[in-house]
mmCIF file of C-alpha atoms in Angstrom:
data_model
loop_
_atom_site.group_PDB
_atom_site.id
_atom_site.type_symbol
_atom_site.label_atom_id
_atom_site.label_comp_id
_atom_site.label_asym_id
_atom_site.label_seq_id
_atom_site.Cartn_x
_atom_site.Cartn_y
_atom_site.Cartn_z
ATOM 1 C CA MET T 2 35.645 122.200 114.978
ATOM 2 C CA SER T 3 33.586 119.840 116.895
ATOM 3 C CA PRO T 4 30.972 117.824 115.000
ATOM 4 C CA ASP T 5 27.396 118.876 115.276
ATOM 5 C CA TRP T 6 26.036 115.793 117.198
ATOM 6 C CA TRP T 7 22.363 116.913 116.918
ATOM 7 C CA THR T 8 22.831 116.971 113.057
ATOM 8 C CA LEU T 9 24.605 113.733 112.997
ATOM 9 C CA GLY T 10 21.907 112.225 115.233
ATOM 10 C CA ILE T 11 19.096 113.632 112.999
ATOM 11 C CA GLN T 12 20.751 112.330 109.952
ATOM 12 C CA PHE T 13 21.494 108.784 111.620
ATOM 13 C CA LEU T 14 17.738 108.795 112.504
ATOM 14 C CA ASN T 15 16.818 109.694 108.849
ATOM 15 C CA VAL T 16 19.104 107.162 107.599
ATOM 16 C CA ALA T 17 17.603 104.315 110.003
ATOM 17 C CA ILE T 18 14.231 105.474 109.181
ATOM 18 C CA LEU T 19 14.990 105.164 105.551
ATOM 19 C CA VAL T 20 16.554 101.745 105.961
ATOM 20 C CA TRP T 21 13.401 100.655 108.063
ATOM 21 C CA LEU T 22 11.094 102.177 105.535
ATOM 22 C CA MET T 23 12.975 100.602 102.568
ATOM 23 C CA ALA T 24 13.421 97.162 104.445
ATOM 24 C CA HIS T 25 9.660 97.184 105.270
ATOM 25 C CA PHE T 26 8.143 98.396 102.236
ATOM 26 C CA PHE T 27 10.740 97.471 99.331
ATOM 27 C CA TRP T 28 12.979 94.708 100.337
ATOM 28 C CA LYS T 29 10.331 92.573 101.679
ATOM 29 C CA PRO T 30 7.912 92.762 98.614
ATOM 30 C CA VAL T 31 10.992 92.369 96.385
ATOM 31 C CA ALA T 32 12.247 89.459 98.276
ATOM 32 C CA SER T 33 8.786 88.043 98.320
ATOM 33 C CA MET T 34 8.485 88.535 94.664
ATOM 34 C CA ILE T 35 11.873 87.093 94.024
ATOM 35 C CA ASP T 36 11.010 84.200 96.036
ATOM 36 C CA ARG T 37 7.650 83.468 94.094
ATOM 37 C CA ARG T 38 9.726 83.975 90.892
ATOM 38 C CA ARG T 39 12.129 81.437 92.058
ATOM 39 C CA ASP T 40 9.364 79.125 93.112
ATOM 40 C CA ARG T 41 7.669 79.643 89.532
ATOM 41 C CA VAL T 42 11.067 78.968 87.777
ATOM 42 C CA SER T 43 11.657 75.739 89.937
ATOM 43 C CA ARG T 44 8.170 74.508 89.190
ATOM 44 C CA THR T 45 8.655 75.369 85.487
ATOM 45 C CA LEU T 46 12.063 73.467 85.730
ATOM 46 C CA ALA T 47 10.346 70.628 87.551
ATOM 47 C CA GLU T 48 7.560 70.572 84.863
ATOM 48 C CA ALA T 49 10.077 70.625 82.049
ATOM 49 C CA ARG T 50 12.068 67.792 83.622
ATOM 50 C CA GLU T 51 8.674 65.952 84.010
ATOM 51 C CA ALA T 52 7.711 66.763 80.477
ATOM 52 C CA ALA T 53 11.325 65.743 79.329
ATOM 53 C CA ARG T 54 10.725 62.329 81.204
ATOM 54 C CA THR T 55 7.323 61.967 79.838
ATOM 55 C CA VAL T 56 8.315 62.727 76.380
ATOM 56 C CA GLU T 57 11.231 60.172 76.469
ATOM 57 C CA ALA T 58 8.725 57.630 77.915
ATOM 58 C CA GLU T 59 6.502 58.368 75.084
ATOM 59 C CA ARG T 60 9.290 58.214 72.597
ATOM 60 C CA ALA T 61 10.344 54.864 74.133
ATOM 61 C CA GLU T 62 6.662 53.644 73.740
ATOM 62 C CA VAL T 63 6.618 54.914 70.286
ATOM 63 C CA ALA T 64 9.733 52.991 69.457
ATOM 64 C CA ARG T 65 8.168 49.846 71.165
ATOM 65 C CA ILE T 66 4.971 50.091 69.217
ATOM 66 C CA ARG T 67 6.801 50.832 66.061
ATOM 67 C CA SER T 68 8.838 47.752 66.661
ATOM 68 C CA GLY T 69 5.665 45.936 67.253
ATOM 69 C CA PHE T 70 4.056 47.384 64.245
ATOM 70 C CA GLU T 71 7.124 46.149 62.177
ATOM 71 C CA ALA T 72 6.945 42.583 63.790
ATOM 72 C CA GLU T 73 3.260 42.411 63.100
ATOM 73 C CA ARG T 74 3.787 43.665 59.493
ATOM 74 C CA ASP T 75 6.374 40.939 58.968
ATOM 75 C CA LYS T 76 3.929 38.450 60.466
ATOM 76 C CA LEU T 77 1.157 39.750 58.365
ATOM 77 C CA LEU T 78 3.174 39.705 55.225
ATOM 78 C CA ALA T 79 4.215 35.951 56.022
ATOM 79 C CA ASP T 80 0.731 34.991 56.690
ATOM 80 C CA ALA T 81 -0.390 36.766 53.497
ATOM 81 C CA ARG T 82 2.248 34.837 51.418
ATOM 82 C CA ASP T 83 1.327 31.611 53.157
ATOM 83 C CA GLU T 84 -2.420 32.233 52.593
ATOM 84 C CA ALA T 85 -1.636 33.268 48.966
ATOM 85 C CA ARG T 86 0.272 30.069 48.424
ATOM 86 C CA ASP T 87 -2.411 27.774 50.245
ATOM 87 C CA THR T 88 -5.189 29.703 48.108
ATOM 88 C CA ALA T 89 -3.277 29.144 44.948
ATOM 89 C CA SER T 90 -2.655 25.316 45.760
ATOM 90 C CA ASP T 91 -6.635 25.321 46.499
ATOM 91 C CA LEU T 92 -7.558 27.057 43.566
ATOM 92 C CA LEU T 93 -5.323 24.643 41.391
ATOM 93 C CA THR T 94 -6.709 21.641 43.147
ATOM 94 C CA ARG T 95 -10.399 22.703 42.776
ATOM 95 C CA ALA T 96 -9.560 23.739 39.144
ATOM 96 C CA ARG T 97 -8.270 20.216 38.396
ATOM 97 C CA LYS T 98 -11.265 18.634 40.125
ATOM 98 C CA GLN T 99 -13.820 20.972 38.197
ATOM 99 C CA ALA T 100 -11.858 19.998 34.862
ATOM 100 C CA GLU T 101 -12.165 16.298 36.061
ATOM 101 C CA GLU T 102 -15.818 16.924 36.929
ATOM 102 C CA ILE T 103 -16.517 18.559 33.422
ATOM 103 C CA ARG T 104 -14.572 15.759 31.605
ATOM 104 C CA GLN T 105 -16.468 13.110 33.389
ATOM 105 C CA ASP T 106 -19.801 15.092 32.845
ATOM 106 C CA ALA T 107 -18.870 15.399 29.072
ATOM 107 C CA MET T 108 -18.247 11.704 28.718
ATOM 108 C CA ALA T 109 -21.433 10.804 30.652
ATOM 109 C CA GLU T 110 -23.402 13.126 28.372
ATOM 110 C CA ALA T 111 -21.736 11.773 25.377
ATOM 111 C CA GLU T 112 -22.624 8.241 26.677
ATOM 112 C CA ARG T 113 -26.253 9.291 27.208
ATOM 113 C CA GLU T 114 -26.520 10.688 23.821
ATOM 114 C CA ARG T 115 -25.024 7.558 22.206
ATOM 115 C CA ALA T 116 -27.560 5.444 24.476
ATOM 116 C CA ALA T 117 -30.330 7.806 23.420
ATOM 117 C CA GLU T 118 -29.462 7.675 19.810
ATOM 118 C CA ALA T 119 -29.346 3.801 19.908
ATOM 119 C CA GLU T 120 -32.434 3.467 21.789
ATOM 120 C CA SER T 121 -33.971 5.770 18.932
ATOM 121 C CA TRP T 122 -32.516 3.665 16.281
ATOM 122 C CA ARG T 123 -33.592 0.512 17.973
ATOM 123 C CA GLU T 124 -37.169 1.877 18.339
ATOM 124 C CA THR T 125 -37.124 3.164 14.879
ATOM 125 C CA ALA T 126 -35.934 -0.210 13.684
ATOM 126 C CA SER T 127 -38.336 -2.309 15.958
ATOM 127 C CA HIS T 128 -41.291 -0.202 14.740
ATOM 128 C CA LEU T 129 -40.358 -0.521 10.933
ATOM 129 C CA ALA T 130 -39.887 -4.113 11.362
ATOM 130 C CA VAL T 131 -43.336 -4.502 12.964
ATOM 131 C CA ASP T 132 -44.844 -2.253 10.339
ATOM 132 C CA ILE T 133 -43.141 -4.261 7.597
ATOM 133 C CA ALA T 134 -44.416 -7.405 9.247
ATOM 134 C CA GLY T 135 -48.056 -5.876 9.428
ATOM 135 C CA LYS T 136 -47.930 -4.946 5.874
ATOM 136 C CA LEU T 137 -46.552 -8.466 4.838
ATOM 137 C CA LEU T 138 -49.495 -9.846 7.030
ATOM 138 C CA SER T 139 -52.267 -7.543 5.710
ATOM 139 C CA ALA T 140 -53.624 -10.015 3.078
ATOM 140 C CA PRO T 141 -56.840 -11.605 4.084
ATOM 141 C CA ALA T 142 -55.881 -14.754 6.227
ATOM 142 C CA PRO T 143 -56.748 -18.252 5.198
ATOM 143 C CA ASP T 144 -59.584 -19.987 6.934
ATOM 144 C CA GLU T 145 -57.241 -22.189 8.778
ATOM 145 C CA VAL T 146 -55.310 -19.297 10.028
ATOM 146 C CA GLN T 147 -58.473 -17.780 11.506
ATOM 147 C CA ALA T 148 -59.547 -21.008 12.781
ATOM 148 C CA GLY T 149 -56.097 -21.334 14.606
ATOM 149 C CA PHE T 150 -56.826 -17.806 16.040
ATOM 150 C CA LEU T 151 -60.296 -18.852 17.143
ATOM 151 C CA ASP T 152 -58.785 -21.939 18.824
ATOM 152 C CA GLY T 153 -56.379 -19.851 21.058
ATOM 153 C CA ILE T 154 -59.223 -17.558 21.952
ATOM 154 C CA VAL T 155 -61.465 -20.415 23.087
ATOM 155 C CA THR T 156 -58.570 -21.884 25.141
ATOM 156 C CA GLU T 157 -57.762 -18.700 26.887
ATOM 157 C CA LEU T 158 -61.492 -18.024 27.500
ATOM 158 C CA SER T 159 -61.771 -21.647 28.967
ATOM 159 C CA GLU T 160 -58.912 -20.797 31.380
ATOM 160 C CA LEU T 161 -60.440 -17.622 32.683
ATOM 161 C CA PRO T 162 -61.175 -17.785 36.357
ATOM 162 C CA GLU T 163 -64.772 -18.721 37.165
ATOM 163 C CA ARG T 164 -65.748 -15.299 38.762
ATOM 164 C CA SER T 165 -64.902 -13.935 35.385
ATOM 165 C CA ARG T 166 -67.056 -16.660 33.506
ATOM 166 C CA ASP T 167 -69.926 -16.024 35.410
ATOM 167 C CA PRO T 168 -72.432 -14.047 33.338
ATOM 168 C CA GLY T 169 -74.005 -12.572 36.405
ATOM 169 C CA GLY T 170 -77.456 -12.647 34.935
ATOM 170 C CA GLU T 171 -77.375 -11.187 31.678
ATOM 171 C CA GLY T 172 -73.785 -11.451 30.323
ATOM 172 C CA ARG T 173 -72.575 -10.140 27.035
ATOM 173 C CA VAL T 174 -69.271 -10.418 25.326
ATOM 174 C CA THR T 175 -68.187 -8.750 22.173
ATOM 175 C CA VAL T 176 -66.346 -10.465 19.421
ATOM 176 C CA THR T 177 -64.080 -8.303 17.249
ATOM 177 C CA SER T 178 -62.811 -9.783 14.057
ATOM 178 C CA ALA T 179 -60.372 -8.390 11.059
ATOM 179 C CA ALA T 180 -62.976 -9.283 8.626
ATOM 180 C CA PRO T 181 -66.905 -9.733 8.807
ATOM 181 C CA LEU T 182 -68.045 -13.185 9.673
ATOM 182 C CA ASP T 183 -70.980 -14.470 7.670
ATOM 183 C CA PRO T 184 -73.920 -15.922 9.564
ATOM 184 C CA ALA T 185 -72.633 -19.403 9.613
ATOM 185 C CA GLY T 186 -69.172 -18.095 10.914
ATOM 186 C CA GLN T 187 -70.869 -16.068 13.762
ATOM 187 C CA ALA T 188 -72.920 -19.043 14.857
ATOM 188 C CA ALA T 189 -69.880 -21.230 14.935
ATOM 189 C CA CYS T 190 -67.925 -18.764 16.678
ATOM 190 C CA SER T 191 -70.790 -17.942 19.280
ATOM 191 C CA GLY T 192 -71.169 -21.582 19.967
ATOM 192 C CA ARG T 193 -67.408 -22.194 20.722
ATOM 193 C CA ILE T 194 -67.164 -18.957 22.838
ATOM 194 C CA GLN T 195 -70.477 -20.028 24.734
ATOM 195 C CA ASP T 196 -68.929 -23.619 25.505
ATOM 196 C CA ALA T 197 -65.809 -21.941 26.780
ATOM 197 C CA LEU T 198 -67.425 -19.380 28.978
ATOM 198 C CA GLY T 199 -70.622 -21.428 29.834
ATOM 199 C CA PRO T 200 -74.262 -20.865 29.602
ATOM 200 C CA GLY T 201 -75.802 -17.471 29.928
ATOM 201 C CA TRP T 202 -73.707 -15.459 27.630
ATOM 202 C CA ALA T 203 -74.888 -13.563 24.479
ATOM 203 C CA VAL T 204 -72.460 -12.736 21.933
ATOM 204 C CA ASP T 205 -72.116 -9.536 19.813
ATOM 205 C CA PHE T 206 -69.956 -9.149 16.674
ATOM 206 C CA GLU T 207 -67.813 -6.165 15.676
ATOM 207 C CA THR T 208 -65.091 -5.730 12.837
ATOM 208 C CA ASP T 209 -61.752 -3.952 13.104
ATOM 209 C CA SER T 210 -59.401 -4.299 10.020
ATOM 210 C CA ASP T 211 -56.430 -3.323 12.206
ATOM 211 C CA LEU T 212 -56.446 -6.616 13.705
ATOM 212 C CA ILE T 213 -55.049 -7.871 10.412
ATOM 213 C CA ALA T 214 -56.219 -11.430 11.243
ATOM 214 C CA GLY T 215 -57.580 -13.054 14.558
ATOM 215 C CA PHE T 216 -59.908 -12.119 17.285
ATOM 216 C CA GLU T 217 -60.636 -10.044 20.349
ATOM 217 C CA VAL T 218 -63.128 -11.035 22.785
ATOM 218 C CA SER T 219 -64.142 -8.337 25.568
ATOM 219 C CA GLY T 220 -66.553 -8.997 28.470
ATOM 220 C CA PRO T 221 -67.478 -6.972 31.614
ATOM 221 C CA SER T 222 -64.165 -8.031 33.314
ATOM 222 C CA PHE T 223 -61.874 -9.431 30.882
ATOM 223 C CA VAL T 224 -60.339 -8.868 27.483
ATOM 224 C CA VAL T 225 -58.723 -11.858 25.460
ATOM 225 C CA ARG T 226 -56.757 -10.930 22.328
ATOM 226 C CA ASN T 227 -55.407 -13.407 19.700
ATOM 227 C CA SER T 228 -54.602 -11.573 16.430
ATOM 228 C CA TRP T 229 -51.743 -10.485 14.217
ATOM 229 C CA ARG T 230 -52.021 -6.945 15.695
ATOM 230 C CA ALA T 231 -51.586 -8.238 19.368
ATOM 231 C CA THR T 232 -48.638 -10.512 18.275
ATOM 232 C CA LEU T 233 -46.963 -7.635 16.653
ATOM 233 C CA GLU T 234 -47.599 -5.215 19.605
ATOM 234 C CA ARG T 235 -45.952 -7.900 21.944
ATOM 235 C CA ILE T 236 -43.089 -8.455 19.455
ATOM 236 C CA ARG T 237 -42.575 -4.529 19.537
ATOM 237 C CA ARG T 238 -42.676 -4.427 23.343
ATOM 238 C CA GLU T 239 -40.117 -7.168 23.637
ATOM 239 C CA LEU T 240 -37.881 -5.401 21.078
ATOM 240 C CA ASP T 241 -38.084 -2.159 23.048
ATOM 241 C CA ASP T 242 -37.101 -3.992 26.083
ATOM 242 C CA VAL T 243 -33.922 -5.400 24.599
ATOM 243 C CA GLU T 244 -30.746 -3.719 25.900
ATOM 244 C CA LEU T 245 -28.102 -2.726 23.574
ATOM 245 C CA ALA T 246 -24.580 -3.714 24.603
#
């Protein structure tokens, strides 16, 4: 039996057409899809390798930073220990200095209190002594004592500058005595004061028992004192000026 060449030809043609159709409409899209997937897989692998390298680099950077942190931590701890030691030393030095200042201030305050107390006792003693002396001298002074006070007044008046002894028209002086003077005593006192000051002066008289004994003469530009009170006040000032050891 001989083959049917027409049938074989048609079948061959059908197979060829089928192969062409499959190659054109199936294998090319499939191959293209496979290529695209292969490219995507390659890119994914490349990205994964790049990500791995990045992760490794970041891990190395983290290790480096951690090492730096540990070194910085060690340095900070060492600095903190040094600063704490220096601060403690400084605080101790300042505490000692403050303690010494407090001790010095306490000593100075004690010395001031001692000086103030001594000054108070001295002032009290001097005033008491002057008061006692004033009471002892409070008895009426004899005439010769009053005369001695008047002599001193006259001497001081005669030694005043000329401008103070110039009456300038109508000059008046006031003579204050510890006890009232009788008319004869006033006349004698006026005469001696006018002789010391010069002509042109009128003399008025007053009494002040606090003088104890003696006189005070006051004019327009001068005051002359010679009395127990003036002497006691001078003694009191001198006692107040005495420095205790």
